XYZ file of C-alpha atoms in Angstrom:
623
model
C 48.476 15.199 -192.284
C 49.908 15.162 -188.763
C 50.895 11.563 -188.494
C 47.587 11.101 -186.664
C 44.901 8.741 -187.981
C 42.233 10.079 -185.653
C 40.229 13.239 -186.427
C 41.642 16.578 -185.311
C 38.189 18.128 -184.999
C 35.545 16.841 -182.634
C 31.871 17.739 -182.845
C 32.100 19.490 -179.500
C 35.345 20.939 -178.170
C 35.062 19.759 -174.580
C 38.436 21.262 -173.669
C 37.176 24.749 -174.467
C 34.072 24.046 -172.410
C 36.173 22.848 -169.476
C 38.494 25.875 -169.636
C 35.643 28.391 -169.724
C 33.774 26.562 -166.968
C 36.888 26.314 -164.810
C 37.807 29.970 -165.326
C 34.327 31.040 -164.290
C 34.720 29.733 -160.765
C 37.499 29.128 -158.256
C 40.820 28.409 -159.973
C 43.399 26.200 -158.338
C 45.484 24.628 -161.108
C 44.598 25.360 -164.724
C 47.379 23.086 -165.960
C 45.746 20.002 -164.456
C 42.315 20.895 -165.801
C 43.523 21.453 -169.375
C 45.788 18.392 -169.346
C 43.037 16.050 -168.201
C 40.542 17.516 -170.669
C 42.944 17.095 -173.601
C 43.715 13.501 -172.688
C 40.019 12.701 -172.651
C 39.363 14.560 -175.907
C 42.362 13.102 -177.803
C 43.050 9.686 -176.251
C 45.064 8.484 -179.265
C 47.572 11.360 -179.247
C 50.567 12.050 -177.044
C 50.454 15.303 -175.078
C 53.513 17.487 -174.474
C 53.201 20.491 -172.160
C 55.812 23.249 -172.394
C 55.670 26.657 -170.674
C 56.107 29.970 -172.445
C 59.092 32.149 -171.655
C 62.207 31.457 -173.618
C 59.989 29.244 -175.731
C 57.290 31.150 -177.604
C 55.969 29.111 -180.511
C 53.638 31.856 -181.750
C 56.533 34.340 -181.944
C 58.659 31.670 -183.622
C 55.966 31.219 -186.265
C 55.565 34.985 -186.669
C 59.289 35.187 -187.492
C 58.676 32.885 -190.457
C 60.090 29.615 -189.137
C 56.690 27.888 -188.861
C 52.968 28.530 -189.386
C 50.244 28.693 -186.751
C 46.676 28.656 -188.101
C 43.978 29.494 -185.521
C 41.155 26.966 -185.234
C 38.684 29.315 -183.631
C 35.268 27.934 -184.494
C 35.922 24.389 -185.558
C 33.285 23.024 -183.186
C 30.636 25.588 -184.201
C 29.968 26.161 -180.529
C 28.253 29.550 -180.396
C 28.324 29.652 -176.603
C 31.898 28.668 -175.848
C 33.793 28.694 -179.140
C 37.397 27.534 -178.820
C 39.404 30.678 -178.098
C 39.723 33.588 -175.709
C 41.655 36.626 -176.942
C 42.100 40.275 -176.187
C 42.269 42.538 -179.205
C 43.608 46.044 -178.752
C 45.246 48.871 -180.634
C 48.915 49.503 -179.931
C 49.785 53.120 -180.810
C 53.203 54.022 -182.247
C 55.872 54.515 -179.566
C 56.617 58.048 -180.821
C 54.120 60.406 -182.436
C 57.018 62.054 -184.280
C 57.571 58.852 -186.262
C 54.106 59.187 -187.876
C 53.542 55.465 -187.488
C 50.123 53.880 -187.892
C 50.378 51.651 -184.849
C 48.958 48.131 -184.991
C 46.053 45.947 -183.949
C 47.368 43.229 -181.646
C 45.849 40.149 -180.084
C 46.754 38.614 -176.763
C 45.803 34.958 -176.621
C 44.557 33.677 -173.269
C 43.179 30.462 -174.677
C 43.556 29.322 -178.265
C 43.717 26.324 -180.539
C 46.097 26.175 -183.516
C 47.138 23.924 -186.339
C 50.922 24.286 -186.120
C 53.125 23.319 -189.073
C 56.908 23.054 -188.817
C 59.312 21.253 -191.169
C 56.447 19.556 -193.073
C 55.014 18.181 -189.838
C 51.693 19.312 -188.364
C 50.733 19.392 -184.715
C 47.599 20.352 -182.853
C 48.473 23.004 -180.280
C 46.523 24.680 -177.510
C 47.704 27.744 -175.613
C 46.223 28.418 -172.190
C 46.887 31.210 -169.730
C 46.524 30.178 -166.112
C 46.698 32.819 -163.387
C 45.978 30.480 -160.505
C 45.534 31.054 -156.818
C 48.588 28.990 -155.937
C 50.772 30.881 -158.432
C 49.178 34.232 -159.189
C 52.567 35.725 -160.091
C 54.274 35.354 -162.446
C 51.651 34.822 -165.100
C 51.844 31.267 -166.474
C 51.043 30.392 -170.083
C 51.607 26.890 -171.429
C 51.768 25.262 -174.854
C 49.821 21.983 -175.090
C 51.020 20.075 -178.161
C 49.236 16.953 -179.420
C 51.030 14.572 -181.796
C 52.173 11.043 -182.445
C 55.714 12.219 -183.276
C 57.041 13.449 -179.946
C 60.674 13.430 -181.094
C 59.830 16.099 -183.667
C 58.130 18.202 -181.013
C 61.261 17.913 -178.885
C 63.339 19.197 -181.802
C 60.869 22.048 -182.365
C 61.042 23.023 -178.694
C 64.850 22.976 -178.802
C 65.187 25.120 -181.922
C 62.432 27.574 -180.982
C 63.900 28.006 -177.493
C 67.381 28.642 -178.883
C 65.888 31.214 -181.241
C 64.089 32.858 -178.313
C 67.296 33.177 -176.299
C 69.205 34.810 -179.140
C 69.338 38.520 -179.874
C 67.762 39.767 -183.095
C 69.004 43.341 -183.510
C 68.581 43.817 -179.762
C 70.587 44.301 -176.573
C 70.077 42.475 -173.294
C 69.041 45.040 -170.670
C 68.546 44.244 -166.984
C 65.887 46.501 -165.490
C 63.388 46.128 -162.635
C 64.535 42.619 -161.795
C 64.527 40.846 -165.156
C 66.359 40.611 -168.455
C 64.616 42.072 -171.476
C 65.582 42.637 -175.091
C 65.861 46.266 -176.161
C 65.732 47.121 -179.858
C 65.725 50.809 -178.905
C 69.145 50.609 -177.238
C 70.454 48.540 -180.145
C 69.416 51.229 -182.632
C 71.128 53.858 -180.482
C 74.305 51.765 -180.324
C 74.347 51.297 -184.107
C 74.659 55.078 -184.462
C 77.755 55.169 -182.232
C 81.141 54.759 -183.887
C 84.697 55.196 -182.689
C 85.159 57.802 -185.424
C 82.703 60.019 -183.544
C 84.485 59.596 -180.186
C 86.871 62.465 -179.491
C 89.646 61.120 -177.258
C 93.422 61.243 -177.231
C 94.324 58.822 -180.011
C 96.646 56.699 -177.881
C 93.990 56.262 -175.224
C 91.355 55.330 -177.797
C 93.638 52.675 -179.297
C 94.464 51.312 -175.835
C 90.762 50.963 -174.937
C 89.988 49.144 -178.180
C 93.063 46.914 -177.898
C 92.220 45.983 -174.302
C 88.817 44.626 -175.288
C 89.903 43.006 -178.552
C 92.894 41.324 -176.913
C 90.688 39.935 -174.170
C 88.146 38.315 -176.472
C 90.863 37.077 -178.845
C 93.186 35.861 -176.103
C 91.542 32.854 -174.449
C 94.357 30.520 -175.523
C 96.968 32.800 -173.992
C 95.054 33.059 -170.709
C 94.917 29.265 -170.621
C 98.686 29.023 -171.202
C 99.313 31.436 -168.337
C 96.924 29.496 -166.068
C 94.962 32.624 -165.166
C 91.162 33.008 -165.264
C 89.826 34.374 -168.536
C 88.009 37.332 -167.015
C 88.620 41.042 -166.878
C 87.346 44.244 -165.308
C 87.765 47.798 -166.601
C 86.695 51.083 -165.026
C 86.069 54.295 -166.947
C 86.120 57.262 -164.594
C 86.395 61.009 -164.585
C 84.210 64.125 -164.618
C 80.756 63.651 -166.161
C 80.219 64.296 -169.828
C 83.658 63.411 -171.198
C 83.004 60.344 -173.314
C 82.551 57.375 -170.988
C 79.075 56.466 -172.215
C 79.769 57.094 -175.897
C 82.945 54.990 -175.598
C 80.923 52.114 -174.152
C 78.372 52.410 -176.960
C 81.093 52.582 -179.611
C 82.660 49.435 -178.164
C 79.269 47.701 -178.148
C 78.892 48.598 -181.831
C 82.375 47.292 -182.620
C 81.628 44.002 -180.855
C 78.401 43.558 -182.820
C 80.363 44.153 -186.016
C 82.661 41.268 -185.034
C 79.652 38.966 -184.989
C 78.364 40.295 -188.311
C 81.609 39.256 -189.993
C 81.908 35.886 -188.275
C 79.160 34.414 -186.091
C 81.785 32.552 -184.049
C 83.174 35.919 -182.942
C 79.820 37.226 -181.677
C 80.126 39.047 -178.347
C 76.754 40.130 -176.921
C 76.444 43.077 -174.565
C 74.594 42.779 -171.266
C 73.610 46.226 -170.010
C 72.685 46.684 -166.341
C 70.391 49.644 -165.722
C 69.519 49.117 -162.052
C 69.479 46.460 -159.330
C 66.035 47.530 -158.099
C 63.557 44.653 -158.249
C 60.638 43.095 -156.403
C 63.006 40.435 -155.018
C 65.757 42.794 -153.863
C 69.212 43.727 -155.196
C 70.812 40.428 -154.153
C 68.458 38.538 -156.441
C 69.258 41.019 -159.210
C 73.005 40.420 -158.880
C 72.444 36.668 -158.940
C 70.325 36.971 -162.099
C 72.839 39.326 -163.741
C 75.851 37.069 -163.306
C 73.851 33.934 -164.084
C 72.898 35.462 -167.429
C 76.467 36.671 -168.041
C 77.794 33.136 -167.518
C 75.199 31.790 -169.952
C 76.069 34.368 -172.624
C 79.870 34.303 -172.162
C 81.964 35.464 -173.854
C 80.136 38.723 -173.247
C 80.554 42.426 -172.476
C 78.890 43.178 -169.117
C 78.219 46.895 -168.618
C 77.563 48.621 -165.277
C 77.006 52.331 -165.907
C 77.308 54.516 -162.803
C 78.944 51.638 -160.960
C 79.202 53.581 -157.703
C 75.415 54.016 -157.517
C 74.580 50.469 -158.654
C 76.917 48.660 -156.236
C 76.062 50.299 -152.929
C 77.528 49.351 -149.552
C 74.402 47.294 -148.927
C 75.160 44.825 -151.734
C 78.940 45.194 -151.959
C 79.708 41.829 -150.339
C 77.220 40.007 -152.544
C 78.668 41.678 -155.638
C 82.203 40.626 -154.671
C 81.028 37.064 -154.070
C 79.583 36.923 -157.573
C 82.810 38.326 -159.038
C 85.223 36.156 -157.028
C 83.026 33.237 -155.960
C 83.253 29.557 -156.755
C 81.355 29.869 -160.034
C 83.443 30.399 -163.137
C 83.278 33.816 -164.778
C 85.383 32.832 -167.782
C 84.742 34.971 -170.834
C 83.134 37.863 -168.937
C 84.599 41.314 -169.478
C 83.056 43.750 -167.011
C 83.186 47.464 -167.666
C 81.973 49.955 -165.103
C 81.754 53.699 -165.439
C 81.709 56.230 -162.623
C 81.989 59.959 -162.167
C 83.293 59.445 -158.632
C 86.022 56.826 -158.316
C 86.545 57.794 -154.682
C 83.026 56.571 -153.862
C 83.824 53.039 -154.969
C 84.852 50.602 -152.281
C 88.625 49.923 -152.475
C 87.815 46.221 -152.626
C 86.227 46.879 -156.009
C 88.403 49.610 -157.481
C 91.850 48.561 -156.213
C 91.889 44.753 -156.254
C 93.645 43.713 -159.490
C 91.645 40.517 -159.857
C 88.382 42.478 -160.111
C 88.723 45.737 -162.022
C 92.384 45.667 -162.978
C 92.480 48.468 -165.521
C 91.277 52.039 -165.209
C 90.894 54.705 -167.874
C 90.600 58.327 -166.872
C 88.407 60.561 -169.032
C 89.528 64.134 -168.282
C 88.066 67.364 -169.552
C 89.115 67.879 -173.188
C 92.267 69.851 -173.927
C 92.434 72.676 -176.471
C 92.961 70.417 -179.494
C 90.089 68.163 -178.460
C 87.804 71.154 -177.985
C 88.750 72.336 -181.474
C 87.949 68.851 -182.796
C 84.574 68.912 -181.050
C 83.762 72.305 -182.572
C 84.729 70.873 -185.964
C 82.357 67.978 -185.284
C 79.500 70.483 -184.944
C 80.774 72.383 -187.950
C 80.359 69.204 -189.982
C 76.827 68.689 -188.666
C 75.858 72.214 -189.747
C 77.637 72.263 -193.105
C 74.351 71.966 -195.041
C 72.668 74.764 -193.083
C 73.052 77.936 -195.095
C 71.454 80.094 -192.396
C 74.146 79.420 -189.776
C 77.594 80.545 -190.835
C 80.362 78.466 -189.252
C 83.798 79.370 -190.695
C 86.956 77.443 -189.777
C 88.244 80.348 -187.646
C 85.312 79.901 -185.274
C 86.490 76.466 -184.067
C 89.654 77.622 -182.208
C 87.759 80.681 -180.952
C 85.140 78.448 -179.336
C 87.839 76.155 -177.951
C 89.566 79.136 -176.371
C 86.537 80.332 -174.368
C 85.516 76.817 -173.249
C 88.590 76.018 -171.164
C 87.820 73.424 -168.440
C 84.545 72.524 -170.166
C 83.538 68.893 -170.487
C 82.212 67.602 -173.779
C 78.747 67.614 -172.206
C 79.027 71.316 -171.357
C 80.276 72.087 -174.852
C 77.342 70.175 -176.294
C 74.974 72.146 -174.076
C 76.524 75.401 -175.300
C 76.017 74.414 -178.937
C 72.468 73.128 -178.482
C 71.340 76.122 -176.417
C 72.892 78.509 -178.947
C 71.217 76.835 -181.909
C 67.869 76.800 -180.101
C 68.240 80.514 -179.412
C 68.957 81.123 -183.098
C 65.925 79.036 -184.069
C 63.678 81.023 -181.729
C 65.061 84.264 -183.096
C 64.335 83.186 -186.671
C 60.861 81.894 -185.819
C 59.680 85.255 -184.484
C 62.048 88.179 -185.058
C 59.516 90.627 -183.588
C 59.425 88.801 -180.251
C 62.460 90.719 -178.950
C 60.413 93.935 -178.912
C 58.090 92.468 -176.301
C 60.619 90.494 -174.253
C 60.880 93.068 -171.445
C 63.779 94.486 -169.400
C 65.571 91.155 -168.833
C 66.021 90.680 -172.573
C 67.422 94.208 -172.782
C 69.968 93.330 -170.099
C 70.955 90.221 -172.071
C 71.462 92.347 -175.186
C 73.650 94.783 -173.273
C 75.646 91.872 -171.860
C 76.131 90.500 -175.380
C 77.469 93.868 -176.562
C 79.803 93.922 -173.557
C 81.106 90.456 -174.406
C 81.712 91.328 -178.033
C 83.555 94.469 -177.109
C 85.836 92.719 -174.630
C 87.082 89.690 -176.562
C 90.306 89.485 -178.520
C 89.019 87.391 -181.407
C 88.864 88.384 -185.031
C 86.429 91.272 -185.481
C 84.841 89.438 -188.394
C 83.613 86.752 -185.994
C 81.664 89.269 -183.936
C 79.083 89.564 -186.680
C 78.354 85.824 -186.659
C 75.075 84.983 -184.945
C 76.388 81.601 -183.771
C 79.456 83.191 -182.168
C 77.267 85.747 -180.387
C 75.002 83.064 -178.933
C 77.882 80.723 -178.066
C 79.510 83.420 -175.931
C 76.286 84.036 -174.019
C 75.738 80.346 -173.338
C 79.366 79.808 -172.310
C 79.067 82.627 -169.788
C 75.930 81.062 -168.283
C 77.544 77.637 -168.117
C 80.652 79.018 -166.431
C 78.452 80.559 -163.746
C 76.808 77.172 -163.263
C 80.219 75.496 -163.012
C 81.324 77.987 -160.356
C 78.259 77.114 -158.277
C 78.985 73.394 -158.557
C 82.577 73.901 -157.420
C 81.233 75.210 -154.135
C 78.810 72.304 -153.753
C 81.073 69.414 -154.845
C 84.660 68.528 -153.864
C 87.199 68.551 -156.710
C 87.801 65.315 -158.620
C 91.111 63.535 -157.938
C 93.757 63.666 -160.653
C 94.133 60.595 -162.887
C 95.932 57.494 -161.654
C 98.648 56.170 -163.889
C 96.851 53.102 -165.201
C 97.029 53.933 -168.900
C 100.550 53.145 -170.134
C 99.799 53.759 -173.790
C 98.453 57.239 -173.048
C 101.296 58.475 -170.835
C 103.665 61.126 -172.241
C 106.764 59.521 -173.675
C 105.261 56.031 -173.789
C 106.836 53.711 -176.315
C 106.996 49.924 -176.692
C 110.039 48.623 -174.856
C 112.110 45.539 -175.539
C 115.023 45.419 -173.121
C 114.912 44.922 -169.388
C 116.709 48.220 -168.805
C 114.185 50.101 -170.911
C 111.272 48.473 -169.160
C 112.621 49.443 -165.776
C 113.247 53.044 -166.725
C 110.087 53.706 -168.733
C 107.380 51.857 -166.831
C 105.554 53.513 -163.981
C 105.594 51.138 -161.054
C 102.118 52.329 -160.117
C 100.742 50.822 -163.332
C 102.663 47.546 -163.090
C 102.018 46.498 -159.549
C 100.115 49.167 -157.638
C 100.738 50.695 -154.266
C 101.421 47.357 -152.588
C 104.778 47.130 -154.358
C 105.776 50.537 -153.023
C 105.014 49.348 -149.492
C 106.906 46.122 -150.161
C 109.999 47.974 -151.369
C 110.059 50.068 -148.208
C 109.529 46.985 -146.063
C 112.295 44.997 -147.734
C 114.908 47.701 -147.985
C 114.084 49.719 -144.888
C 114.215 52.985 -146.811
C 111.698 55.367 -148.319
C 110.384 54.866 -151.815
C 112.185 57.945 -153.149
C 115.589 56.316 -152.500
C 114.686 52.865 -153.835
C 115.981 53.570 -157.341
C 112.528 53.229 -158.913
C 110.971 55.911 -161.166
C 109.699 58.939 -159.201
C 106.018 58.937 -158.309
C 104.056 62.166 -158.969
C 103.256 63.850 -155.674
C 99.768 64.775 -156.899
C 98.577 61.181 -157.186
C 96.645 60.091 -154.072
C 97.008 56.535 -152.845
C 94.951 54.353 -150.548
C 96.963 51.173 -149.805
C 94.964 48.014 -149.263
C 97.096 47.057 -146.247
C 98.630 49.088 -143.420
C 102.236 50.094 -144.203
C 104.607 47.282 -143.344
C 107.403 48.003 -140.851
C 110.934 47.481 -142.233
C 112.118 43.912 -141.719
C 115.181 44.985 -139.744
C 112.931 46.754 -137.184
C 110.146 44.206 -136.749
C 110.869 40.933 -138.599
C 107.656 39.162 -137.514
C 105.163 41.880 -138.430
C 107.132 42.812 -141.506
C 107.105 39.249 -142.753
C 103.332 38.929 -142.216
C 102.750 42.144 -144.139
C 105.025 40.963 -146.932
C 103.089 37.712 -147.202
C 99.819 39.602 -147.672
C 101.420 41.852 -150.257
C 102.993 38.930 -152.082
C 99.644 37.158 -152.431
C 98.117 40.296 -153.948
C 101.194 41.048 -156.014
C 101.515 37.888 -158.094
C 98.182 38.167 -160.006
C 99.037 41.776 -160.844
C 102.449 40.793 -162.131
C 101.004 38.018 -164.275
C 98.410 40.391 -165.669
C 100.916 43.142 -166.392
C 103.304 40.798 -168.166
C 100.472 39.299 -170.174
C 99.301 42.786 -171.214
C 102.797 43.632 -172.386
C 102.946 40.434 -174.420
C 99.554 41.237 -175.976
C 100.792 44.671 -176.999
C 103.525 42.922 -178.988
C 106.297 44.866 -177.273
C 108.547 41.826 -176.992
C 108.202 40.744 -180.622
C 107.890 37.010 -179.998
C 105.313 34.305 -180.519
C 103.899 31.965 -177.910
C 104.917 28.956 -179.973
C 108.606 29.818 -179.450
C 108.479 28.940 -175.759
C 107.275 25.742 -174.158
C 106.876 27.154 -170.663
C 105.359 30.577 -171.138
C 104.596 31.111 -167.482
C 108.236 30.672 -166.455
C 109.515 32.647 -169.426
C 107.270 35.650 -168.818
C 108.032 35.603 -165.132
C 111.739 35.641 -165.896
C 111.332 38.583 -168.277
C 109.063 40.571 -165.928
C 110.385 44.065 -165.172
C 110.082 43.614 -161.410
C 110.859 39.930 -161.110
C 113.867 40.730 -158.930
C 111.516 42.436 -156.466
C 109.324 39.331 -156.353
C 112.372 37.148 -155.808
C 113.577 39.436 -153.017
C 110.208 39.125 -151.334
C 110.337 35.348 -151.663
C 113.783 35.260 -150.081
C 112.548 37.466 -147.245
C 109.633 35.103 -146.730
C 111.881 32.058 -146.773
C 110.470 30.573 -149.962
C 107.496 31.008 -152.245
C 104.116 31.471 -150.608
């Protein structure tokens, strides 16, 4: 039956007796006690001990890949038996789901007949919370067989199964990685069709991620590390989180079509843990390297990576260990709170996307989104004319504020319908609200027919309240900086360019090479940026150069040359990245196979290659 000639059942299960006896007194090492007892009880069988964790043979059997039959009373020992279990009722996670819950058992000590691939094993499971290792809790599998090679194969396959995601997302919280089916279900409901963004920006975000995961061969040809960092920033409530979820969904769909294209998401909730944030960062990047290629998400990056752990974070990003295949995305409402070493170094987070408050057309689209949600509700009238009217009164609103206005309005309508007599007893404050509503309706310039719509009446009241809240926040918080020009596909007038002249005239130097190039131009030519012949830089865009401004070479050759060397070293990775991005966008209309030396070819075609060459001449050769 098991490849074993000896009996599987003994008259008295001495191992159970030893475990119960040992657990009743001082415990030092349960593993030794159980191992020695099993060797005495089954001298003709080989014993393999394997800890639980990534390997969970009971869960593997529960998933249908094996069978595990409990052998609870095989020895007919009424005093000791051969198992120790906790049985409890697990209620449904949400009462609203009307679930029945389940009876569950937690095995502390058990004996099983385990069958896998037509081979049977005798398996014990023992929990040992010992004095020398009280935390973490240790549970081991003790497998008895004559066919150890088959047990090794079982351990391998069951462990691989345990490390894989099964309609789940890896979430790092409180110091350890856990699988979240709840987040996965939320992600599955998020689609790019539901994300209201400027269409060019949406396409650029999707293309950035797709090109990264599809472009390993091109990264290898260019001799640059296959890693990437993206920052989503801007006022809260404008689509950063939903964009991340939509991208997670899209990446899971890749894997559904072709398992070789699977890109798991690793979601970091907090660095807080019993071992400290440094341990958390180590565990996060260790897992990311194991799962690569992967999508590593840091929401609220400015609060996760504090000054206390900044250096450790940068070491993990730039250290000696390879981060190939890891695409990091961080979101923040406050880009200015991020350390410049994180937000401005091109080799870390080299692309930024600004999520501004929605414009008029986007607010109309969002109102139409709610119109679609309410189309089956006959009690709430929502004509097409109401969408631009709502967009008009919600100027400077974020999507989150617009959502709040809709939800609060619909709740008010629901309360009104639940108890229409309640208004009689609402008191003087309700009377003031009614007078305010009449005042609002009399002072707007919308179609008079809209004034009779209950939804329009409530929307106006909620918008007024939210505007008052926004005015209070303006006093408490400094204004957000305007967007940096790091989104070429979303800039007005952007179009794919093919000639060198077009590239030079259309591209914003800020996107290509950052502020360091501006400093370098001034240093090389001894003249201000405005007279350098490069495209004008908007005066509203704030800059924080990584290095002190370099003195012109003709004034201070030594210091100027040192500054240029620092800038050059930072400049080259940015140039390589920018040129590679342009190639990925297909703007040059050529295939990699047409050129033997892609690095030299791209460098020659780069829009600012003459600036690089000028710097090299000033430095007396390449650095």
